[in-house]
């Protein structure tokens, strides 16, 4: 696990965009794992900038969203399908047909979850997965005590998560109780995982993720088992890390060829 601490979300997003740019140059038809929430938005912003300015090419890229609310009407502005369409797909030269998400409106939820797993596998698996982290340590919508081996399935949100996400809805009561999410096992199968976290409200979750035991009470801690996990945090989100100086020292002295 590599932990990178920088002054703010903008330079962190730029690093994540560097890694995506390097991947696309190496593998133009790469499969990207896309996250909603606010933390990845500056990365999408930076990718849109590089697409327009440098011609970063998404024409062959495939994308798979991490998660989705259950039961929102099609086109609901807070649905993750819409967020990904607005923030990512529409700003790049990626074919909308190549961007997928779990179907939160499916009549047969277990079948839709299995179909989503099958589609990721058929695409060759995720090359680079972007992640945020919830204040309770969730990734995707894998709430505490999710199975560390879980695959895409339905979950019930913790009330704190519903409160945290209420800002994207008209009122807290409108936040669905149920969601579909890639499982922790699904996320672990991505070849490279980049998690972004900013702000003091994430400090405890980041500490548990990086330096706590691997335990389902902090679902993100499963990333300690991933062979290529990059944790990008600002100073506030890093403020509870015991080994912060070591992480800074490692990054400052990193061989230039290494990338993320
Ligand atoms: C939601 C999403 C997560 C995201 C989390 C944190 O619950 N399902 O994928 O990581 O919010 O969001 P934010 O980045 O807005 O703090």
PDB file of C-alpha atoms and ligand atoms in Angstrom:
ATOM      1  CA  UNK A   1       0.000   0.000   0.000  1.00  0.00           C
ATOM      2  CA  UNK A   2       1.346   3.411  -0.927  1.00  0.00           C
ATOM      3  CA  UNK A   3       0.113   6.449   0.991  1.00  0.00           C
ATOM      4  CA  UNK A   4       0.642   9.851  -0.632  1.00  0.00           C
ATOM      5  CA  UNK A   5      -0.020  12.966   1.440  1.00  0.00           C
ATOM      6  CA  UNK A   6      -0.320  16.259  -0.430  1.00  0.00           C
ATOM      7  CA  UNK A   7      -1.644  19.694   0.435  1.00  0.00           C
ATOM      8  CA  UNK A   8      -5.073  19.377  -1.181  1.00  0.00           C
ATOM      9  CA  UNK A   9      -7.413  17.507  -3.469  1.00  0.00           C
ATOM     10  CA  UNK A  10      -6.248  19.295  -6.653  1.00  0.00           C
ATOM     11  CA  UNK A  11      -2.669  17.954  -6.663  1.00  0.00           C
ATOM     12  CA  UNK A  12      -3.995  14.545  -5.580  1.00  0.00           C
ATOM     13  CA  UNK A  13      -6.444  14.513  -8.502  1.00  0.00           C
ATOM     14  CA  UNK A  14      -3.612  15.450 -10.821  1.00  0.00           C
ATOM     15  CA  UNK A  15      -1.590  12.414  -9.642  1.00  0.00           C
ATOM     16  CA  UNK A  16      -4.579  10.131 -10.190  1.00  0.00           C
ATOM     17  CA  UNK A  17      -5.041  11.598 -13.684  1.00  0.00           C
ATOM     18  CA  UNK A  18      -1.323  10.971 -14.383  1.00  0.00           C
ATOM     19  CA  UNK A  19      -1.841   7.288 -13.527  1.00  0.00           C
ATOM     20  CA  UNK A  20      -4.927   7.062 -15.747  1.00  0.00           C
ATOM     21  CA  UNK A  21      -3.109   8.854 -18.590  1.00  0.00           C
ATOM     22  CA  UNK A  22      -0.158   6.443 -18.334  1.00  0.00           C
ATOM     23  CA  UNK A  23      -2.556   3.479 -18.347  1.00  0.00           C
ATOM     24  CA  UNK A  24      -4.394   4.715 -21.454  1.00  0.00           C
ATOM     25  CA  UNK A  25      -1.159   5.274 -23.322  1.00  0.00           C
ATOM     26  CA  UNK A  26      -0.114   1.726 -22.453  1.00  0.00           C
ATOM     27  CA  UNK A  27      -3.557   0.183 -22.991  1.00  0.00           C
ATOM     28  CA  UNK A  28      -5.973   2.384 -24.996  1.00  0.00           C
ATOM     29  CA  UNK A  29      -8.921   0.040 -24.346  1.00  0.00           C
ATOM     30  CA  UNK A  30      -8.375  -0.065 -20.585  1.00  0.00           C
ATOM     31  CA  UNK A  31     -11.244  -0.775 -18.213  1.00  0.00           C
ATOM     32  CA  UNK A  32     -11.753   1.992 -15.644  1.00  0.00           C
ATOM     33  CA  UNK A  33     -13.662   1.534 -12.392  1.00  0.00           C
ATOM     34  CA  UNK A  34     -15.648   4.716 -11.770  1.00  0.00           C
ATOM     35  CA  UNK A  35     -16.747   6.056  -8.411  1.00  0.00           C
ATOM     36  CA  UNK A  36     -19.355   8.695  -7.568  1.00  0.00           C
ATOM     37  CA  UNK A  37     -19.375  10.806  -4.399  1.00  0.00           C
ATOM     38  CA  UNK A  38     -17.499  14.103  -4.391  1.00  0.00           C
ATOM     39  CA  UNK A  39     -13.898  12.895  -3.927  1.00  0.00           C
ATOM     40  CA  UNK A  40     -13.305  11.599  -7.501  1.00  0.00           C
ATOM     41  CA  UNK A  41     -14.912  14.647  -9.163  1.00  0.00           C
ATOM     42  CA  UNK A  42     -11.642  16.651  -9.392  1.00  0.00           C
ATOM     43  CA  UNK A  43     -10.102  13.629 -11.159  1.00  0.00           C
ATOM     44  CA  UNK A  44     -12.859  13.707 -13.795  1.00  0.00           C
ATOM     45  CA  UNK A  45     -12.339  17.459 -14.089  1.00  0.00           C
ATOM     46  CA  UNK A  46      -8.623  16.933 -14.701  1.00  0.00           C
ATOM     47  CA  UNK A  47      -9.278  14.158 -17.241  1.00  0.00           C
ATOM     48  CA  UNK A  48     -11.680  16.420 -19.145  1.00  0.00           C
ATOM     49  CA  UNK A  49      -8.999  19.119 -19.169  1.00  0.00           C
ATOM     50  CA  UNK A  50      -6.348  16.733 -20.481  1.00  0.00           C
ATOM     51  CA  UNK A  51      -8.738  15.331 -23.066  1.00  0.00           C
ATOM     52  CA  UNK A  52      -9.380  18.828 -24.435  1.00  0.00           C
ATOM     53  CA  UNK A  53      -5.846  20.151 -24.072  1.00  0.00           C
ATOM     54  CA  UNK A  54      -3.628  17.130 -24.727  1.00  0.00           C
ATOM     55  CA  UNK A  55      -5.939  14.850 -26.687  1.00  0.00           C
ATOM     56  CA  UNK A  56      -6.036  12.160 -23.991  1.00  0.00           C
ATOM     57  CA  UNK A  57      -8.095   9.556 -25.835  1.00  0.00           C
ATOM     58  CA  UNK A  58     -11.003   7.642 -24.297  1.00  0.00           C
ATOM     59  CA  UNK A  59     -12.469   6.304 -27.552  1.00  0.00           C
ATOM     60  CA  UNK A  60     -11.762   2.677 -26.688  1.00  0.00           C
ATOM     61  CA  UNK A  61     -12.092   2.904 -22.902  1.00  0.00           C
ATOM     62  CA  UNK A  62     -14.685   0.872 -21.032  1.00  0.00           C
ATOM     63  CA  UNK A  63     -16.065   2.037 -17.680  1.00  0.00           C
ATOM     64  CA  UNK A  64     -17.848   0.271 -14.806  1.00  0.00           C
ATOM     65  CA  UNK A  65     -19.456   2.199 -11.961  1.00  0.00           C
ATOM     66  CA  UNK A  66     -18.968   0.972  -8.417  1.00  0.00           C
ATOM     67  CA  UNK A  67     -22.457   1.272  -7.060  1.00  0.00           C
ATOM     68  CA  UNK A  68     -25.997   2.603  -7.436  1.00  0.00           C
ATOM     69  CA  UNK A  69     -29.056   3.430  -5.371  1.00  0.00           C
ATOM     70  CA  UNK A  70     -32.008   1.071  -5.592  1.00  0.00           C
ATOM     71  CA  UNK A  71     -35.351   2.396  -6.746  1.00  0.00           C
ATOM     72  CA  UNK A  72     -34.543   5.876  -8.046  1.00  0.00           C
ATOM     73  CA  UNK A  73     -36.480   6.772 -11.207  1.00  0.00           C
ATOM     74  CA  UNK A  74     -34.434   6.829 -14.436  1.00  0.00           C
ATOM     75  CA  UNK A  75     -32.667  10.170 -14.843  1.00  0.00           C
ATOM     76  CA  UNK A  76     -32.806  11.077 -11.124  1.00  0.00           C
ATOM     77  CA  UNK A  77     -29.968  13.624 -10.729  1.00  0.00           C
ATOM     78  CA  UNK A  78     -28.552  11.867  -7.632  1.00  0.00           C
ATOM     79  CA  UNK A  79     -28.433   8.423  -9.240  1.00  0.00           C
ATOM     80  CA  UNK A  80     -24.857   7.369  -9.821  1.00  0.00           C
ATOM     81  CA  UNK A  81     -25.635   6.552 -13.445  1.00  0.00           C
ATOM     82  CA  UNK A  82     -26.478  10.258 -13.895  1.00  0.00           C
ATOM     83  CA  UNK A  83     -23.480  11.468 -11.884  1.00  0.00           C
ATOM     84  CA  UNK A  84     -21.100   9.374 -13.997  1.00  0.00           C
ATOM     85  CA  UNK A  85     -22.831  10.529 -17.193  1.00  0.00           C
ATOM     86  CA  UNK A  86     -22.589  14.229 -16.227  1.00  0.00           C
ATOM     87  CA  UNK A  87     -19.147  14.248 -14.670  1.00  0.00           C
ATOM     88  CA  UNK A  88     -17.315  11.686 -16.810  1.00  0.00           C
ATOM     89  CA  UNK A  89     -18.952  10.279 -19.947  1.00  0.00           C
ATOM     90  CA  UNK A  90     -20.301  13.552 -21.361  1.00  0.00           C
ATOM     91  CA  UNK A  91     -16.994  15.386 -21.027  1.00  0.00           C
ATOM     92  CA  UNK A  92     -14.828  12.819 -22.806  1.00  0.00           C
ATOM     93  CA  UNK A  93     -14.809  11.017 -26.139  1.00  0.00           C
ATOM     94  CA  UNK A  94     -16.023   7.788 -24.561  1.00  0.00           C
ATOM     95  CA  UNK A  95     -18.964   5.942 -26.041  1.00  0.00           C
ATOM     96  CA  UNK A  96     -21.926   5.949 -23.591  1.00  0.00           C
ATOM     97  CA  UNK A  97     -22.487   2.320 -24.636  1.00  0.00           C
ATOM     98  CA  UNK A  98     -19.125   1.489 -23.055  1.00  0.00           C
ATOM     99  CA  UNK A  99     -20.066   2.852 -19.618  1.00  0.00           C
ATOM    100  CA  UNK A 100     -21.969   0.520 -17.325  1.00  0.00           C
ATOM    101  CA  UNK A 101     -23.451   0.564 -13.858  1.00  0.00           C
ATOM    102  CA  UNK A 102     -25.339  -1.848 -11.626  1.00  0.00           C
ATOM    103  CA  UNK A 103     -29.061  -1.725 -12.466  1.00  0.00           C
ATOM    104  CA  UNK A 104     -30.773  -0.322  -9.383  1.00  0.00           C
ATOM    105  CA  UNK A 105     -34.156  -0.447 -11.156  1.00  0.00           C
ATOM    106  CA  UNK A 106     -33.988  -4.166 -12.020  1.00  0.00           C
ATOM    107  CA  UNK A 107     -37.005  -6.317 -11.185  1.00  0.00           C
ATOM    108  CA  UNK A 108     -34.678  -9.226 -10.385  1.00  0.00           C
ATOM    109  CA  UNK A 109     -31.912  -7.719  -8.253  1.00  0.00           C
ATOM    110  CA  UNK A 110     -29.811 -10.886  -7.704  1.00  0.00           C
ATOM    111  CA  UNK A 111     -29.844 -11.585 -11.458  1.00  0.00           C
ATOM    112  CA  UNK A 112     -28.825  -7.984 -12.211  1.00  0.00           C
ATOM    113  CA  UNK A 113     -25.932  -8.249  -9.731  1.00  0.00           C
ATOM    114  CA  UNK A 114     -24.722 -11.506 -11.273  1.00  0.00           C
ATOM    115  CA  UNK A 115     -25.023 -10.001 -14.773  1.00  0.00           C
ATOM    116  CA  UNK A 116     -22.876  -7.071 -13.634  1.00  0.00           C
ATOM    117  CA  UNK A 117     -20.158  -9.348 -12.294  1.00  0.00           C
ATOM    118  CA  UNK A 118     -20.280 -11.303 -15.574  1.00  0.00           C
ATOM    119  CA  UNK A 119     -19.974  -8.096 -17.623  1.00  0.00           C
ATOM    120  CA  UNK A 120     -16.885  -6.958 -15.683  1.00  0.00           C
ATOM    121  CA  UNK A 121     -15.298 -10.362 -16.154  1.00  0.00           C
ATOM    122  CA  UNK A 122     -16.180 -10.418 -19.885  1.00  0.00           C
ATOM    123  CA  UNK A 123     -14.473  -7.033 -20.290  1.00  0.00           C
ATOM    124  CA  UNK A 124     -11.285  -8.554 -18.887  1.00  0.00           C
ATOM    125  CA  UNK A 125     -11.581  -7.110 -15.373  1.00  0.00           C
ATOM    126  CA  UNK A 126     -10.962  -3.589 -14.100  1.00  0.00           C
ATOM    127  CA  UNK A 127      -7.499  -2.147 -14.782  1.00  0.00           C
ATOM    128  CA  UNK A 128      -7.766   0.888 -12.513  1.00  0.00           C
ATOM    129  CA  UNK A 129     -10.447   1.423  -9.879  1.00  0.00           C
ATOM    130  CA  UNK A 130     -11.079   4.890  -8.425  1.00  0.00           C
ATOM    131  CA  UNK A 131     -12.483   4.954  -4.898  1.00  0.00           C
ATOM    132  CA  UNK A 132     -13.590   7.400  -2.247  1.00  0.00           C
ATOM    133  CA  UNK A 133     -14.208   6.428   1.375  1.00  0.00           C
ATOM    134  CA  UNK A 134     -17.215   6.951   3.616  1.00  0.00           C
ATOM    135  CA  UNK A 135     -16.851   8.384   7.130  1.00  0.00           C
ATOM    136  CA  UNK A 136     -17.543   4.865   8.464  1.00  0.00           C
ATOM    137  CA  UNK A 137     -14.839   3.321   6.277  1.00  0.00           C
ATOM    138  CA  UNK A 138     -17.099   2.065   3.499  1.00  0.00           C
ATOM    139  CA  UNK A 139     -15.850   1.763  -0.078  1.00  0.00           C
ATOM    140  CA  UNK A 140     -18.416   1.561  -2.839  1.00  0.00           C
ATOM    141  CA  UNK A 141     -21.422   1.042  -0.601  1.00  0.00           C
ATOM    142  CA  UNK A 142     -19.845  -1.815   1.361  1.00  0.00           C
ATOM    143  CA  UNK A 143     -20.915  -0.800   4.831  1.00  0.00           C
ATOM    144  CA  UNK A 144     -19.152  -2.045   8.004  1.00  0.00           C
ATOM    145  CA  UNK A 145     -19.257  -5.817   8.435  1.00  0.00           C
ATOM    146  CA  UNK A 146     -19.552  -6.449   4.700  1.00  0.00           C
ATOM    147  CA  UNK A 147     -17.951  -9.748   3.796  1.00  0.00           C
ATOM    148  CA  UNK A 148     -14.352  -9.197   2.770  1.00  0.00           C
ATOM    149  CA  UNK A 149     -15.020 -11.666  -0.075  1.00  0.00           C
ATOM    150  CA  UNK A 150     -18.335 -10.119  -1.206  1.00  0.00           C
ATOM    151  CA  UNK A 151     -19.342  -9.634  -4.833  1.00  0.00           C
ATOM    152  CA  UNK A 152     -21.928  -7.246  -6.338  1.00  0.00           C
ATOM    153  CA  UNK A 153     -25.115  -7.398  -4.278  1.00  0.00           C
ATOM    154  CA  UNK A 154     -27.780  -5.371  -2.489  1.00  0.00           C
ATOM    155  CA  UNK A 155     -26.859  -3.624   0.791  1.00  0.00           C
ATOM    156  CA  UNK A 156     -28.751  -1.584   3.365  1.00  0.00           C
ATOM    157  CA  UNK A 157     -27.216   1.807   4.105  1.00  0.00           C
ATOM    158  CA  UNK A 158     -26.105   2.821   7.582  1.00  0.00           C
ATOM    159  CA  UNK A 159     -28.108   5.867   8.690  1.00  0.00           C
ATOM    160  CA  UNK A 160     -24.910   7.943   8.955  1.00  0.00           C
ATOM    161  CA  UNK A 161     -24.229   7.271   5.263  1.00  0.00           C
ATOM    162  CA  UNK A 162     -27.769   8.351   4.382  1.00  0.00           C
ATOM    163  CA  UNK A 163     -27.181  11.576   6.333  1.00  0.00           C
ATOM    164  CA  UNK A 164     -23.774  12.119   4.675  1.00  0.00           C
ATOM    165  CA  UNK A 165     -25.313  11.693   1.213  1.00  0.00           C
ATOM    166  CA  UNK A 166     -28.473  13.725   1.888  1.00  0.00           C
ATOM    167  CA  UNK A 167     -26.802  16.814   0.402  1.00  0.00           C
ATOM    168  CA  UNK A 168     -27.278  15.297  -3.074  1.00  0.00           C
ATOM    169  CA  UNK A 169     -31.048  14.891  -2.539  1.00  0.00           C
ATOM    170  CA  UNK A 170     -33.938  17.284  -1.946  1.00  0.00           C
ATOM    171  CA  UNK A 171     -34.301  16.093   1.662  1.00  0.00           C
ATOM    172  CA  UNK A 172     -32.725  13.390   3.903  1.00  0.00           C
ATOM    173  CA  UNK A 173     -35.894  11.285   3.657  1.00  0.00           C
ATOM    174  CA  UNK A 174     -35.382  10.925  -0.101  1.00  0.00           C
ATOM    175  CA  UNK A 175     -32.085   9.029   0.272  1.00  0.00           C
ATOM    176  CA  UNK A 176     -32.851   5.373  -0.524  1.00  0.00           C
ATOM    177  CA  UNK A 177     -32.210   2.756   2.146  1.00  0.00           C
ATOM    178  CA  UNK A 178     -30.954   0.200  -0.356  1.00  0.00           C
ATOM    179  CA  UNK A 179     -28.117   0.184  -2.843  1.00  0.00           C
ATOM    180  CA  UNK A 180     -26.302  -2.159  -5.207  1.00  0.00           C
ATOM    181  CA  UNK A 181     -22.552  -2.215  -4.858  1.00  0.00           C
ATOM    182  CA  UNK A 182     -19.577  -4.063  -6.196  1.00  0.00           C
ATOM    183  CA  UNK A 183     -18.390  -6.253  -3.346  1.00  0.00           C
ATOM    184  CA  UNK A 184     -15.088  -6.012  -1.529  1.00  0.00           C
ATOM    185  CA  UNK A 185     -13.992  -9.137  -3.409  1.00  0.00           C
ATOM    186  CA  UNK A 186     -14.957  -7.458  -6.688  1.00  0.00           C
ATOM    187  CA  UNK A 187     -12.926  -4.354  -5.815  1.00  0.00           C
ATOM    188  CA  UNK A 188      -9.927  -6.458  -4.771  1.00  0.00           C
ATOM    189  CA  UNK A 189      -9.897  -8.032  -8.238  1.00  0.00           C
ATOM    190  CA  UNK A 190      -9.092  -4.665  -9.899  1.00  0.00           C
ATOM    191  CA  UNK A 191      -5.447  -4.518 -10.966  1.00  0.00           C
ATOM    192  CA  UNK A 192      -4.770  -1.101  -9.428  1.00  0.00           C
ATOM    193  CA  UNK A 193      -6.878   0.720  -6.872  1.00  0.00           C
ATOM    194  CA  UNK A 194      -6.593   4.466  -6.217  1.00  0.00           C
ATOM    195  CA  UNK A 195      -8.510   5.824  -3.223  1.00  0.00           C
ATOM    196  CA  UNK A 196      -8.885   9.576  -2.657  1.00  0.00           C
ATOM    197  CA  UNK A 197      -9.836  11.165   0.652  1.00  0.00           C
ATOM    198  CA  UNK A 198      -9.871  14.809   1.691  1.00  0.00           C
ATOM    199  CA  UNK A 199     -10.937  16.616   4.841  1.00  0.00           C
ATOM    200  CA  UNK A 200     -10.764  16.051   8.602  1.00  0.00           C
ATOM    201  CA  UNK A 201     -14.066  14.151   8.594  1.00  0.00           C
ATOM    202  CA  UNK A 202     -12.226  11.317   6.800  1.00  0.00           C
ATOM    203  CA  UNK A 203      -9.218  11.169   9.184  1.00  0.00           C
ATOM    204  CA  UNK A 204     -10.509   8.326  11.367  1.00  0.00           C
ATOM    205  CA  UNK A 205     -11.584   6.178   8.419  1.00  0.00           C
ATOM    206  CA  UNK A 206      -8.213   6.767   6.722  1.00  0.00           C
ATOM    207  CA  UNK A 207      -6.343   5.797   9.892  1.00  0.00           C
ATOM    208  CA  UNK A 208      -8.382   2.578  10.224  1.00  0.00           C
ATOM    209  CA  UNK A 209      -7.946   1.829   6.508  1.00  0.00           C
ATOM    210  CA  UNK A 210      -4.168   2.270   6.472  1.00  0.00           C
ATOM    211  CA  UNK A 211      -2.991   1.413   9.991  1.00  0.00           C
ATOM    212  CA  UNK A 212      -5.812  -0.520  11.620  1.00  0.00           C
ATOM    213  CA  UNK A 213      -6.259  -4.267  11.489  1.00  0.00           C
ATOM    214  CA  UNK A 214      -7.810  -5.809   8.366  1.00  0.00           C
ATOM    215  CA  UNK A 215     -11.331  -6.077   9.682  1.00  0.00           C
ATOM    216  CA  UNK A 216     -14.833  -5.854   8.236  1.00  0.00           C
ATOM    217  CA  UNK A 217     -15.699  -3.139  10.760  1.00  0.00           C
ATOM    218  CA  UNK A 218     -13.607  -0.875   8.476  1.00  0.00           C
ATOM    219  CA  UNK A 219     -14.371  -2.314   5.017  1.00  0.00           C
ATOM    220  CA  UNK A 220     -11.671  -0.209   3.317  1.00  0.00           C
ATOM    221  CA  UNK A 221      -9.018  -1.986   5.414  1.00  0.00           C
ATOM    222  CA  UNK A 222      -9.371  -4.912   2.995  1.00  0.00           C
ATOM    223  CA  UNK A 223      -7.203  -2.834   0.646  1.00  0.00           C
ATOM    224  CA  UNK A 224      -4.231  -3.839   2.818  1.00  0.00           C
ATOM    225  CA  UNK A 225      -4.563  -7.193   1.036  1.00  0.00           C
ATOM    226  CA  UNK A 226      -4.383  -5.579  -2.418  1.00  0.00           C
ATOM    227  CA  UNK A 227      -1.003  -5.832  -4.161  1.00  0.00           C
ATOM    228  CA  UNK A 228      -1.308  -2.386  -5.778  1.00  0.00           C
ATOM    229  CA  UNK A 229      -3.351   0.055  -3.696  1.00  0.00           C
ATOM    230  CA  UNK A 230      -2.600   3.791  -3.728  1.00  0.00           C
ATOM    231  CA  UNK A 231      -4.103   5.972  -1.009  1.00  0.00           C
ATOM    232  CA  UNK A 232      -4.146   9.685  -1.903  1.00  0.00           C
ATOM    233  CA  UNK A 233      -4.948  11.910   1.070  1.00  0.00           C
ATOM    234  CA  UNK A 234      -4.768  15.591   1.915  1.00  0.00           C
ATOM    235  CA  UNK A 235      -3.177  16.845   5.141  1.00  0.00           C
ATOM    236  CA  UNK A 236      -6.481  16.902   7.043  1.00  0.00           C
ATOM    237  CA  UNK A 237      -7.452  13.353   6.060  1.00  0.00           C
ATOM    238  CA  UNK A 238      -3.899  12.229   6.977  1.00  0.00           C
ATOM    239  CA  UNK A 239      -3.927  13.952  10.358  1.00  0.00           C
ATOM    240  CA  UNK A 240      -4.459  10.746  12.413  1.00  0.00           C
ATOM    241  CA  UNK A 241      -1.831   8.615  10.649  1.00  0.00           C
ATOM    242  CA  UNK A 242       0.978   7.481  12.974  1.00  0.00           C
ATOM    243  CA  UNK A 243       3.492   6.950  10.164  1.00  0.00           C
ATOM    244  CA  UNK A 244       2.672  10.100   8.175  1.00  0.00           C
ATOM    245  CA  UNK A 245       6.310  11.220   8.159  1.00  0.00           C
ATOM    246  CA  UNK A 246       7.399   7.883   6.727  1.00  0.00           C
ATOM    247  CA  UNK A 247       4.784   8.078   3.947  1.00  0.00           C
ATOM    248  CA  UNK A 248       5.956  11.611   3.081  1.00  0.00           C
ATOM    249  CA  UNK A 249       9.590  10.535   3.122  1.00  0.00           C
ATOM    250  CA  UNK A 250       8.890   7.533   0.858  1.00  0.00           C
ATOM    251  CA  UNK A 251       7.018   9.634  -1.687  1.00  0.00           C
ATOM    252  CA  UNK A 252       9.627  12.406  -1.667  1.00  0.00           C
ATOM    253  CA  UNK A 253      12.376   9.866  -2.357  1.00  0.00           C
ATOM    254  CA  UNK A 254      10.514   7.734  -4.846  1.00  0.00           C
ATOM    255  CA  UNK A 255      12.374   6.759  -8.039  1.00  0.00           C
ATOM    256  CA  UNK A 256      11.063   9.025 -10.808  1.00  0.00           C
ATOM    257  CA  UNK A 257      10.362   6.102 -13.165  1.00  0.00           C
ATOM    258  CA  UNK A 258       8.005   4.400 -10.773  1.00  0.00           C
ATOM    259  CA  UNK A 259       4.725   6.309 -11.184  1.00  0.00           C
ATOM    260  CA  UNK A 260       1.836   5.425  -8.894  1.00  0.00           C
TER     261      UNK A 260
HETATM  262  C1  LIG B   1     -20.835   7.366  -1.132  1.00  0.00           C
HETATM  263  C2  LIG B   1     -20.298   6.463  -2.218  1.00  0.00           C
HETATM  264  C3  LIG B   1     -18.867   6.086  -1.980  1.00  0.00           C
HETATM  265  C4  LIG B   1     -18.068   7.325  -1.623  1.00  0.00           C
HETATM  266  C5  LIG B   1     -18.608   7.933  -0.378  1.00  0.00           C
HETATM  267  C6  LIG B   1     -17.829   9.162   0.065  1.00  0.00           C
HETATM  268  O1  LIG B   1     -21.361   6.690  -0.046  1.00  0.00           O
HETATM  269  N1  LIG B   1     -21.069   5.281  -2.394  1.00  0.00           N
HETATM  270  O2  LIG B   1     -18.348   5.459  -3.156  1.00  0.00           O
HETATM  271  O3  LIG B   1     -16.709   6.975  -1.457  1.00  0.00           O
HETATM  272  O4  LIG B   1     -19.935   8.341  -0.650  1.00  0.00           O
HETATM  273  O5  LIG B   1     -18.247  10.248  -0.671  1.00  0.00           O
HETATM  274  P1  LIG B   1     -17.523  11.659  -0.728  1.00  0.00           P
HETATM  275  O6  LIG B   1     -16.359  11.458  -1.617  1.00  0.00           O
HETATM  276  O7  LIG B   1     -18.548  12.562  -1.325  1.00  0.00           O
HETATM  277  O8  LIG B   1     -17.150  12.007   0.662  1.00  0.00           O
END
